[in-house]
Coordinates of C-alpha atoms and ligand atoms in Angstrom, one line a residue:
X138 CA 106.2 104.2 103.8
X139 CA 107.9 106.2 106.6
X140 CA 105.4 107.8 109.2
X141 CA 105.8 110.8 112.0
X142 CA 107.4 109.4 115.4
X143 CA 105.2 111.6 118.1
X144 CA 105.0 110.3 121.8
X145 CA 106.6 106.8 121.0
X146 CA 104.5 106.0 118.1
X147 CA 104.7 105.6 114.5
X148 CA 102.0 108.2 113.1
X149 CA 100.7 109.2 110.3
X150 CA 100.0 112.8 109.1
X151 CA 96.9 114.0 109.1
X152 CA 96.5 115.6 105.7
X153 CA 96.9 112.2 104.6
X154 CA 99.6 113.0 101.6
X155 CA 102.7 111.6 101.6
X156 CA 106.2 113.0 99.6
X157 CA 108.1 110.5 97.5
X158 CA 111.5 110.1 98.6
X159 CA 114.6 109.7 96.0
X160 CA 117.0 107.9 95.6
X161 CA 120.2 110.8 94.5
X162 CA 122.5 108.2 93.2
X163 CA 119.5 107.1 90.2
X164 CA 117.3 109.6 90.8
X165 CA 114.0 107.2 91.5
X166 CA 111.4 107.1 93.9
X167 CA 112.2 104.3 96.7
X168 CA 109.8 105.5 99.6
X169 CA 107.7 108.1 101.2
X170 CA 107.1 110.3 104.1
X171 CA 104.4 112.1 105.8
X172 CA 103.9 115.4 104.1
X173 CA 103.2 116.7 107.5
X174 CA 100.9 120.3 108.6
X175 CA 100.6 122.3 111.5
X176 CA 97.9 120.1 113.1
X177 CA 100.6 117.3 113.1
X178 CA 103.4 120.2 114.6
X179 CA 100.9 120.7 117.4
X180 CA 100.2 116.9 118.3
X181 CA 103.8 116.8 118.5
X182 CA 104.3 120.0 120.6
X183 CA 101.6 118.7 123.1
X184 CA 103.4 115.1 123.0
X185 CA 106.7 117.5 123.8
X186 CA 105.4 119.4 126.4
X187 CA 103.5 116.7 128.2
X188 CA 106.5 114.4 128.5
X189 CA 108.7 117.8 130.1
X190 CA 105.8 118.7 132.5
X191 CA 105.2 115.3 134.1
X192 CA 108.2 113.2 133.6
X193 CA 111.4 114.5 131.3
X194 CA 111.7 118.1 133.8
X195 CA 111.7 115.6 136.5
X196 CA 114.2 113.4 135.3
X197 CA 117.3 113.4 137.6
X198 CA 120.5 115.1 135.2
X199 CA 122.4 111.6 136.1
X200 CA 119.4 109.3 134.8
X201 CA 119.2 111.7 131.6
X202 CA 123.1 111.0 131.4
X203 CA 122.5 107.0 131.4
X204 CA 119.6 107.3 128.8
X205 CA 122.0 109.2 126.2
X206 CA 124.6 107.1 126.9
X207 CA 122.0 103.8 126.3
X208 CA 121.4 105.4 123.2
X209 CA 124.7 106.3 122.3
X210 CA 125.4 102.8 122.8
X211 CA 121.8 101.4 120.6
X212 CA 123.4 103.9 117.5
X213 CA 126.5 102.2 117.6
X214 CA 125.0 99.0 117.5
X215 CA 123.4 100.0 114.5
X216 CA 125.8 101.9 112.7
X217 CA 125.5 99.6 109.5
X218 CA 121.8 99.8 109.5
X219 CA 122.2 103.9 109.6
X220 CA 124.8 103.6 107.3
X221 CA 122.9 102.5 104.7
X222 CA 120.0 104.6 105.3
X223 CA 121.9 107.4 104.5
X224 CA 123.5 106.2 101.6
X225 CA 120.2 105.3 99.9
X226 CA 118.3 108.9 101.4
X227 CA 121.4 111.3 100.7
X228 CA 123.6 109.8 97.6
X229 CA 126.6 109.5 100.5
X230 CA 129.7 107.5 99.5
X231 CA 129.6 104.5 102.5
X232 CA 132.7 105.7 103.9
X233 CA 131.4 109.5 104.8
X234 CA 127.7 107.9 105.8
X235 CA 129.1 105.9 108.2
X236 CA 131.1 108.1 109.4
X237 CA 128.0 110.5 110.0
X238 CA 126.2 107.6 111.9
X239 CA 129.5 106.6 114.4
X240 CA 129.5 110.4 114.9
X241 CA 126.1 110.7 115.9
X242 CA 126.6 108.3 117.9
X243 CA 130.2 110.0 120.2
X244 CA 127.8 113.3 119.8
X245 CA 125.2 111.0 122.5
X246 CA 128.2 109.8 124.1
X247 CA 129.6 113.4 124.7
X248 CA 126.5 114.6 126.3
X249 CA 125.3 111.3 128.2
X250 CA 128.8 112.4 130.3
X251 CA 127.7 116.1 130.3
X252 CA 124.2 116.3 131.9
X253 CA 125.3 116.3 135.3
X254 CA 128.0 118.4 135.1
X255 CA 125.9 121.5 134.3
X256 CA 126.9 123.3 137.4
X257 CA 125.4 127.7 138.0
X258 CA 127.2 130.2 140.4
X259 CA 126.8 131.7 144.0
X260 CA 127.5 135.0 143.5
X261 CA 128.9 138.0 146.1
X262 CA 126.2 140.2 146.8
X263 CA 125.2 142.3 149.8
X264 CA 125.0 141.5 153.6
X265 CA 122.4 139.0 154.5
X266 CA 121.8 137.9 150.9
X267 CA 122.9 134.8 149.3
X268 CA 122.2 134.8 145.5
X269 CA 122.9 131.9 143.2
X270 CA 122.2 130.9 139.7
X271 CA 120.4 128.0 138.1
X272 CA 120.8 126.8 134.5
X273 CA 117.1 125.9 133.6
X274 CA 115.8 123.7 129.9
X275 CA 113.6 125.9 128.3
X276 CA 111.0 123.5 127.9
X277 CA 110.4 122.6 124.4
X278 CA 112.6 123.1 121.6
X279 CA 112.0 123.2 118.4
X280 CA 115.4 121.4 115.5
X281 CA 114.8 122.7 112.1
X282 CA 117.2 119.9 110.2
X283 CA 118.8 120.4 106.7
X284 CA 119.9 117.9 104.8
X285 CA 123.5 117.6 104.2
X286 CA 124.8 115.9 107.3
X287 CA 121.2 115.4 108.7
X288 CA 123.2 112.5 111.5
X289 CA 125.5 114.9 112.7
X290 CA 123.3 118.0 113.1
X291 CA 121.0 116.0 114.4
X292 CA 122.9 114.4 117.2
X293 CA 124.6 118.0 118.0
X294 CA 121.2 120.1 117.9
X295 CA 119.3 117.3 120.0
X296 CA 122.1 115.5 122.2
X297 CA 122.8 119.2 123.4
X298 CA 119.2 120.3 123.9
X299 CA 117.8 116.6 125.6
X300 CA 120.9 116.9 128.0
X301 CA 119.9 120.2 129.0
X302 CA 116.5 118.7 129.9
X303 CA 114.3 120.2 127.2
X304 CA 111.7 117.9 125.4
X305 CA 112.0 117.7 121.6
X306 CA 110.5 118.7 118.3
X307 CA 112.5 118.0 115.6
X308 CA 111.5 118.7 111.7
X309 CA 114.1 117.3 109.2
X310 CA 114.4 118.4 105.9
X311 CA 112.0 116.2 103.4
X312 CA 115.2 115.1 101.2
X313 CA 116.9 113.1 104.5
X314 CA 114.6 112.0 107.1
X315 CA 115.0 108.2 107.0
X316 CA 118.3 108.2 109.9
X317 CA 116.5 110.1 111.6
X318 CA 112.6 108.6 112.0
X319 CA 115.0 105.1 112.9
X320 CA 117.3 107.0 115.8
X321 CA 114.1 108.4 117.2
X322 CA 112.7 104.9 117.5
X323 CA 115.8 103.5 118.7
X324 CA 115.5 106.2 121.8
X325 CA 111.8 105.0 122.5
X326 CA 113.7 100.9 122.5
X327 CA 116.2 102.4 124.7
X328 CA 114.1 104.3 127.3
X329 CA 113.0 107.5 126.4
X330 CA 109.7 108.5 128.1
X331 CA 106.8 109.6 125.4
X332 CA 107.1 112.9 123.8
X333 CA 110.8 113.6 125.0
X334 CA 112.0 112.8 120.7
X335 CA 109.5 113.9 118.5
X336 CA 110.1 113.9 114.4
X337 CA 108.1 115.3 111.9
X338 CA 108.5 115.4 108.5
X339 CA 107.1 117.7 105.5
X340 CA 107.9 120.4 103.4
X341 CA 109.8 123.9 105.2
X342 CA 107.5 126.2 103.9
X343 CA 104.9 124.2 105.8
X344 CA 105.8 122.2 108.7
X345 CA 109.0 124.0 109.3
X346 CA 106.9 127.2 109.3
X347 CA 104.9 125.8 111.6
X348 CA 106.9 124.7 114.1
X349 CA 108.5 128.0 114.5
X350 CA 105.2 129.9 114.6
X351 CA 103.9 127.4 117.3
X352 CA 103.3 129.2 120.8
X353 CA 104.6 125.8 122.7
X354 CA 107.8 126.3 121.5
X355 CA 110.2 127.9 123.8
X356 CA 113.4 127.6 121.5
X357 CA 114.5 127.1 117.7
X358 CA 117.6 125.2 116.1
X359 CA 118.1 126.1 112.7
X360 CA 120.7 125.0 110.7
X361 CA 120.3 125.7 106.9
X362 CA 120.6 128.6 104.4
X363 CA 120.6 132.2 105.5
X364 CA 117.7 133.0 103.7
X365 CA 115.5 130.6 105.7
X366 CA 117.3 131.8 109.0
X367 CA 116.3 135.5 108.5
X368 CA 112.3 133.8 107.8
X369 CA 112.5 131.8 111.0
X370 CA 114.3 134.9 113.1
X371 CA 111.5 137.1 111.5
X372 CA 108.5 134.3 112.7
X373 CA 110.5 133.6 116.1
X374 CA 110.6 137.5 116.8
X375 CA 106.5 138.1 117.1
X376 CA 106.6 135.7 120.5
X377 CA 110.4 136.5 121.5
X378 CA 111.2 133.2 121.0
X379 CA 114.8 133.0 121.1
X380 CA 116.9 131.0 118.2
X381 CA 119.9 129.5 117.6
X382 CA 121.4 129.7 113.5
X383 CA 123.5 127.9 112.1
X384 CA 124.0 129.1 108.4
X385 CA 126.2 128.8 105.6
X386 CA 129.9 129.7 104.7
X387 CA 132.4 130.9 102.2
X388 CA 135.8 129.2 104.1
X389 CA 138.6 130.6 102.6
X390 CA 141.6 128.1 103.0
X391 CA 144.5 130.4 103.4
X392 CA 147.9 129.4 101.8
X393 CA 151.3 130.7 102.4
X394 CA 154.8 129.8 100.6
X395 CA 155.9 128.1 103.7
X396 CA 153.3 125.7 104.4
X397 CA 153.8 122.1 104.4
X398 CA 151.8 121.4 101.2
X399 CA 152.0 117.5 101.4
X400 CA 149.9 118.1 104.7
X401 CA 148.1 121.2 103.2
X402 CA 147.0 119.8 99.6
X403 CA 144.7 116.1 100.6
X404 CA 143.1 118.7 103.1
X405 CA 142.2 121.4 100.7
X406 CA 140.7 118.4 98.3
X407 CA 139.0 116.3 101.3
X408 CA 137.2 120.0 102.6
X409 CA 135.5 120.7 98.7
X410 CA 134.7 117.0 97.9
X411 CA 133.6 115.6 101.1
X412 CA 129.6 115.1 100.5
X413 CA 129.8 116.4 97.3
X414 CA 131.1 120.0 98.3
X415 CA 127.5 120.0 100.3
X416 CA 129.1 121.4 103.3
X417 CA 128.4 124.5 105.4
X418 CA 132.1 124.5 106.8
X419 CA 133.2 123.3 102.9
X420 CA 136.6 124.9 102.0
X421 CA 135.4 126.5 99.4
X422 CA 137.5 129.3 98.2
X423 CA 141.6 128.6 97.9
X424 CA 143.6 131.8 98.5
X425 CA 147.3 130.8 97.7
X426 CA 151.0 133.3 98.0
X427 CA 151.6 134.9 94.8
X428 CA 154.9 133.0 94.7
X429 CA 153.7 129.7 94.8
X430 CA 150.4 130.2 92.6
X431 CA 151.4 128.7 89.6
X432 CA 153.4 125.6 91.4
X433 CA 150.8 124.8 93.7
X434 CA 147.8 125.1 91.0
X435 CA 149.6 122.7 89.1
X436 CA 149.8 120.3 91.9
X437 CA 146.3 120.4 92.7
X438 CA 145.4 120.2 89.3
X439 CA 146.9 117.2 88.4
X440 CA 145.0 115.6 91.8
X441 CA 142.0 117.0 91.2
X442 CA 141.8 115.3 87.8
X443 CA 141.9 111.6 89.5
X444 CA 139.1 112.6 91.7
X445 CA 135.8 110.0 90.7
X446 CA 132.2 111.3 91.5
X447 CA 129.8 108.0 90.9
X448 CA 127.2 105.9 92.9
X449 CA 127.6 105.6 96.7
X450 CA 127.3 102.5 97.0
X451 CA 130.9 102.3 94.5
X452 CA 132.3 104.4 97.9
X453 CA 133.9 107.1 95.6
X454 CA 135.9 110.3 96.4
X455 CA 132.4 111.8 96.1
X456 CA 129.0 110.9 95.9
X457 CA 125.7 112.5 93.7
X458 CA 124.5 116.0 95.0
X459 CA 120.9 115.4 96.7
X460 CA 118.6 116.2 94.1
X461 CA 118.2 118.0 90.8
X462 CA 117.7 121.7 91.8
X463 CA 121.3 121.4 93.5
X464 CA 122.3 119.8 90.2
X465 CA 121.2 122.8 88.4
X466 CA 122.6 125.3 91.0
X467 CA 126.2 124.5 90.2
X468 CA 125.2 124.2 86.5
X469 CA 124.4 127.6 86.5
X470 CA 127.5 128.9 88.5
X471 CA 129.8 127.1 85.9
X472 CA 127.8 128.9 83.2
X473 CA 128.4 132.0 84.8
X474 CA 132.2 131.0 84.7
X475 CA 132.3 130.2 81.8
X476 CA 130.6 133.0 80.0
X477 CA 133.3 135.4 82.6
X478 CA 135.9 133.7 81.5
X479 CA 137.3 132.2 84.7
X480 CA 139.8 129.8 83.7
X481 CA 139.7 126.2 84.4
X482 CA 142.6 124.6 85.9
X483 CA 141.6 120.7 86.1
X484 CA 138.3 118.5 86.3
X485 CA 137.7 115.0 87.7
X486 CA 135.3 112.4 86.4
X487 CA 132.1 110.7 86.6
X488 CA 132.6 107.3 86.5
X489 CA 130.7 105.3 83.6
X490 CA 128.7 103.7 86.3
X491 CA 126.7 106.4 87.1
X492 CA 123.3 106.1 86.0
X493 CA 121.7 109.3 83.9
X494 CA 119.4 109.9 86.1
X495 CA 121.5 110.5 89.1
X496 CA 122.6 113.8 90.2
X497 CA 126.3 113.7 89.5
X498 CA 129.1 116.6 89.4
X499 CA 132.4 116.3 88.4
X500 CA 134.6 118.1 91.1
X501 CA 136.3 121.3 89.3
X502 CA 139.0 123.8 90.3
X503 CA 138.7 127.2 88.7
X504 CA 141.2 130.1 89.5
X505 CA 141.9 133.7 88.7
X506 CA 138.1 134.3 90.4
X507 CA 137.7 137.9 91.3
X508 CA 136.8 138.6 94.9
X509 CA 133.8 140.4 93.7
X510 CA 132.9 137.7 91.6
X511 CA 129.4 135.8 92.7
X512 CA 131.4 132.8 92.4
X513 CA 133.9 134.1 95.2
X514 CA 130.9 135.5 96.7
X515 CA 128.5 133.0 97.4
X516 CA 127.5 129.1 98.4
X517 CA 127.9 127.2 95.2
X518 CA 127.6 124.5 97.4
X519 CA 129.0 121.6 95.2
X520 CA 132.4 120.8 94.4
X521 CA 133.9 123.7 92.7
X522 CA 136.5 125.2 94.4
X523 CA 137.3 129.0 93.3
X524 CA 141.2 129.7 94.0
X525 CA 142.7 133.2 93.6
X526 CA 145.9 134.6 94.8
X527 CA 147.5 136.9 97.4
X528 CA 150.5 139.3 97.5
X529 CA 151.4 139.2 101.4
X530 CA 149.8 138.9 104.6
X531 CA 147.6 141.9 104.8
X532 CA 146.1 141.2 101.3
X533 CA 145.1 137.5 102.3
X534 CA 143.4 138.8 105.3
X535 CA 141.7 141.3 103.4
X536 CA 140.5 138.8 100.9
X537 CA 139.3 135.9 103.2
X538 CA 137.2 138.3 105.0
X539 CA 135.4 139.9 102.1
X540 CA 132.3 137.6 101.8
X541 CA 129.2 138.2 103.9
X542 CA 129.6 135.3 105.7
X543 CA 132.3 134.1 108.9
X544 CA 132.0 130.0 109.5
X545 CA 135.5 128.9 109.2
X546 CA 139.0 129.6 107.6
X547 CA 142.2 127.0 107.3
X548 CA 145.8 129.0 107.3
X549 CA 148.7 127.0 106.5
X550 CA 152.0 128.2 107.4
X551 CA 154.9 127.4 109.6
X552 CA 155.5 130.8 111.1
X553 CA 154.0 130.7 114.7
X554 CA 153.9 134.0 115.0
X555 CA 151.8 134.2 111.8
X556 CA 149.9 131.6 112.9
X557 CA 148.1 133.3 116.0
X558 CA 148.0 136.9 113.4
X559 CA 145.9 135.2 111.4
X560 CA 144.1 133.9 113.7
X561 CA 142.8 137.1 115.8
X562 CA 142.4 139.1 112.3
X563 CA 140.2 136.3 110.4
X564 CA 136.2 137.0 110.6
X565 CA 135.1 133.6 111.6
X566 CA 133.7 131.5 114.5
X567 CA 136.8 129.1 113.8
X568 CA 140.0 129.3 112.5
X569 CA 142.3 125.8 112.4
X570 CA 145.8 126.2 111.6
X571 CA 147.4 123.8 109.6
X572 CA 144.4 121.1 109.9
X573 CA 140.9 121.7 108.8
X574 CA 139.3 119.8 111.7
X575 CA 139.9 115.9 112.4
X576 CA 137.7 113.3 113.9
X577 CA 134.9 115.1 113.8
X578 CA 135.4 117.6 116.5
X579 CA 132.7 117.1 119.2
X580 CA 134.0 118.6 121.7
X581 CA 134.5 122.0 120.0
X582 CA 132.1 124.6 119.9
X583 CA 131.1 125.3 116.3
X584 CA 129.3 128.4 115.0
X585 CA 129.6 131.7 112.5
X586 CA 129.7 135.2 112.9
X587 CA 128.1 137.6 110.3
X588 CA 125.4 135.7 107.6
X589 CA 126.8 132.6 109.1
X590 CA 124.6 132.7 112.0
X591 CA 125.1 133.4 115.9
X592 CA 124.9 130.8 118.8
X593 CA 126.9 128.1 119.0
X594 CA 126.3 124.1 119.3
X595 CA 128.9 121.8 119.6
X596 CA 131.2 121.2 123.0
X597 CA 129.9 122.4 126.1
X598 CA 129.1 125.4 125.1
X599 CA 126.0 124.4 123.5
X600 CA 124.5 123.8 126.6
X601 CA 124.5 127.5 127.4
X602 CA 122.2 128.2 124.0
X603 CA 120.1 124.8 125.3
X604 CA 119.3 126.8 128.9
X605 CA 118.2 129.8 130.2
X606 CA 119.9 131.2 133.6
X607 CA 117.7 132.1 136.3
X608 CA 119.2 134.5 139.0
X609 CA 117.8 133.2 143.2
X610 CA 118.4 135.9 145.6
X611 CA 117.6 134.9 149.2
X612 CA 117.7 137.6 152.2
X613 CA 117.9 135.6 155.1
X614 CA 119.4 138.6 157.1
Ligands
NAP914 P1 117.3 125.3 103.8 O1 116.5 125.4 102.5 O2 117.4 126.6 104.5 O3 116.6 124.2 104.6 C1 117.0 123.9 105.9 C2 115.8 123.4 106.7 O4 114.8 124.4 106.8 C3 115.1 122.2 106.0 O5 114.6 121.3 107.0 C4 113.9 122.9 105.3 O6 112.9 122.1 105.0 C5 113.6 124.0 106.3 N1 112.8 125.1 105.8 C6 112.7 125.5 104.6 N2 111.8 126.6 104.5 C7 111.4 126.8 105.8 C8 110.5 127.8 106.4 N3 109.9 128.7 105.7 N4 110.3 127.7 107.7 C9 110.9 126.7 108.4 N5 111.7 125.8 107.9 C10 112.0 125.8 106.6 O7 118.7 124.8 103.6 P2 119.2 123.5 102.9 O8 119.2 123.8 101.4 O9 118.4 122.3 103.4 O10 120.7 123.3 103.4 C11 121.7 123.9 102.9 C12 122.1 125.2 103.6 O11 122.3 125.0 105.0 C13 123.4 125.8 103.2 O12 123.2 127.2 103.1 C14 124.4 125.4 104.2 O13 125.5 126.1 104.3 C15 123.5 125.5 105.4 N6 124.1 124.6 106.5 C16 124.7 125.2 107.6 C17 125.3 124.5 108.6 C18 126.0 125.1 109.8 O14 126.2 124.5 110.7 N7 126.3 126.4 109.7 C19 125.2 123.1 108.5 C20 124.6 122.5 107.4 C21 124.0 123.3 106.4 P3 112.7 121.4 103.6 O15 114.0 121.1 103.0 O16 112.0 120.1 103.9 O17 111.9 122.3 102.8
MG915 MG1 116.6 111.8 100.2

């Protein structure tokens, strides 16, 4: 059984239930966690704010640096052990778990080497004053986890915030807490002082809502569906808490007739099957040139049919999705396909393998979807990707930004020119150009615009969301 980890020690909830845990790839129980309340949320935020008052606020930005990079370090060590943590908690081929757990680990690493680098400004001001500026942690924050890369969001919500100096309380979401409740005791081997790493798990509607309601938190990081965003915006907003989203996308990967389709096409596949199309930044619409439609479609086709969904412990092109409700979800959007008459251009397979009782979804490539169309509209969040086509340059722009949401967008094409067009006229928070990001991108900041969220984590920039600036005039005459 998995307990809370509050002030450096296992605990255990105190509504004394627990939630089963299962296993995506068969579908069965294999352990449990805490199903945490608000009593739990506020042991934790005291635990939190004790550890920033006497020790963590006091902790030199270089000696914060060392203990990220210890831990950095401990993750990497234990990469294997995460791995397969992740594998069992979130139906994750090996290949993509691990590489959540190595980049959880470079996340650490990035912002061991960026604590003491945090530098405000002196600023020009009248005779006889000097004023300068001082980035300050806010105190306690507040990491509202989902559960597709649980690793990874992890490492950029709480890397950035503990570098920054705040204390934290982080709730993960009850399908894929097991990585994290491990990484929060590897900090505590590694150094930590009490109440600096806090994790507590339970249901949203629950723990989640109480973290955000709690008066001891001074920020929230949320990353999950928009719907939940505009809940914890509404709950943040009666104490002006501020809040950082992170929400979901409908990434359009834009394809012109002079793009370097060998480069473009493994892409295009890797960015709607990586973790089972469960991706915020998923590529999840395909807008191709009219004059290489048909060519192209028949291309993709013929690749997407080899793609195999099974086990992830078989370390397939794609894994289960996490659980039964996410199952049905895409169900019902290929339902709604069908009964619209979207074509279907090609299908992969579920391998024989795969037991019943997993959640498993062949990966799927429909085209001719209408812009309109709920399909082109919305997260499916699977691995059905929805292509359509464009007459020129004005059109594609047109369609890639007619979707409520603004996370990222791929443009293939060799015209430089072109490249930089695109680039200013795409709604997004990122645009890559022929690449849909590689090696994970730490360093760059990553956000939305529109129902993708606001804020920004990733890079340095995160540490701006992580802090609040406080302006020091002095008249000394
Ligand atoms: P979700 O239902 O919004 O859940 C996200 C987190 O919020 C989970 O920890 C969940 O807990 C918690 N939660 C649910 N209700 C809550 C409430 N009333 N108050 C506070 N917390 C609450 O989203 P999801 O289904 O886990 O994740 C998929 C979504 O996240 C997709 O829309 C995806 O695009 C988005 N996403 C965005 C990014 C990004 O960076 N932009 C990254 C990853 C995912 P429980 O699950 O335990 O109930
Ligand atoms: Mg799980």
């Amino acid at each position: 059984m998995q307990l809370n980890f509050i002030g450096n020690a296992a605990q255990v909830s105190s509504s004394g239930q627990t939630i089963p845990m299962l296993d995506p790839s068969d579908g069965q129980v294999f352990d449990h966690i805490q199903r945490s309340n608000a009593k739990d949320i506020d042991h934790a935020v005291r635990a939190a704010r004790q550890c920033f008052d006497t020790v963590w606020g006091k902790t030199p930005a270089a000696e914060r640096g060392r203990l990220l990079m210890r831990l950095s370090m401990r993750v990497a060590q234990g990469v294997d052990e995460l791995t397969v943590l992740e594998q069992r908690d979130c139906g994750k081929p090996t290949r993509q778990a691990r590489a959540d757990a190595v980049a959880l680990a470079r996340y650490f690493e990035f912002y061991a080497g960026a604590c003491d680098k945090l530098h405000g400004d002196t600023i020009p001001y009248l005779d006889g004053y000097s004023v300068l500026t001082w980035r300050e942690p806010h105190g306690v924050t507040g990491h509202v986890i989902p559960w597709n890369y649980p690793m990874q969001i992890f490492g950029r919500s709480i890397g950035g915030s503990l570098a920054a100096g705040n204390a934290c309380v982080v709730k993960p979401a009850e399908d894929a807490c097991l990585s994290l409740i491990r990484v929060a005791q590897m900090a505590a081997e590694v150094g930590f002082p009490a109440g600096a790493l806090n994790i507590v798990t339970g249901y949203g509607h629950e723990v989640g809502d109480a973290l955000a309601r709690h008066a001891g938190i001074d920020h929230i990081s949320f990353t999950g569906s928009p719907s939940v965003g505009t809940l914890i915006q509404q709950v943040a907003a009666q104490r002006h808490c501020p809040v950082t989203l992170e929400l979901g996308g409908k990434s359009p990967q834009i394809v012109f007739a002079d793009a370097d389709l060998d480069a473009a096409l493994p892409a295009i596949i890797n960015a709607i099957v990586q973790n089972a199309g469960q991706t915020c930044s998923a590529g999840s619409r395909l807008l191709v040139e009219q004059t290489i439609y048909e060519p192209l479609l028949e291309r993709l086709g013929a690749m997407f049919e080899n793609l195999r969904a099974g086990p992830a412990s078989m370390d397939l092109d794609l894994g289960p999705l996490i659980r039964q409700s996410q199952q049905q979800r895409v169900w019902d959007f290929l339902s709604d396909a069908q009964a619209d008459s979207i074509p279907m251009v090609a299908k992969g397979s579920v391998v024989d393998e795969a037991p019943e009782t997993g959640f498993y979804q062949a990966p799927t490539l429909l085209r001719d979807v209408p812009v309109q169309h709920r399909l082109a509209q919305q997260e499916i969040f699977g691995p059905v990707l929805c292509a359509m086509a464009f007459r020129d340059e004005d059109h594609a722009v047109e369609l890639a930004n007619a979707t409520p949401f603004g996370l990222v967008a791929g443009v293939w094409t060799a015209d430089g020119a072109r490249q930089f067009r695109m680039a200013r006229r795409l709604r997004s928070g990122q645009v890559f150009i022929n690449n849909y990001g590689a090696g994970g991108g730490v360093e760059l900041p990553f956000g939305g615009v529109k129902s993708s969220g606001y804020g920004r984590e990733k890079g340095i920039e995160a540490l701006q969301g992580f802090t609040t600036l406080k302006t020091v005039a002095i008249k000394h005459g």
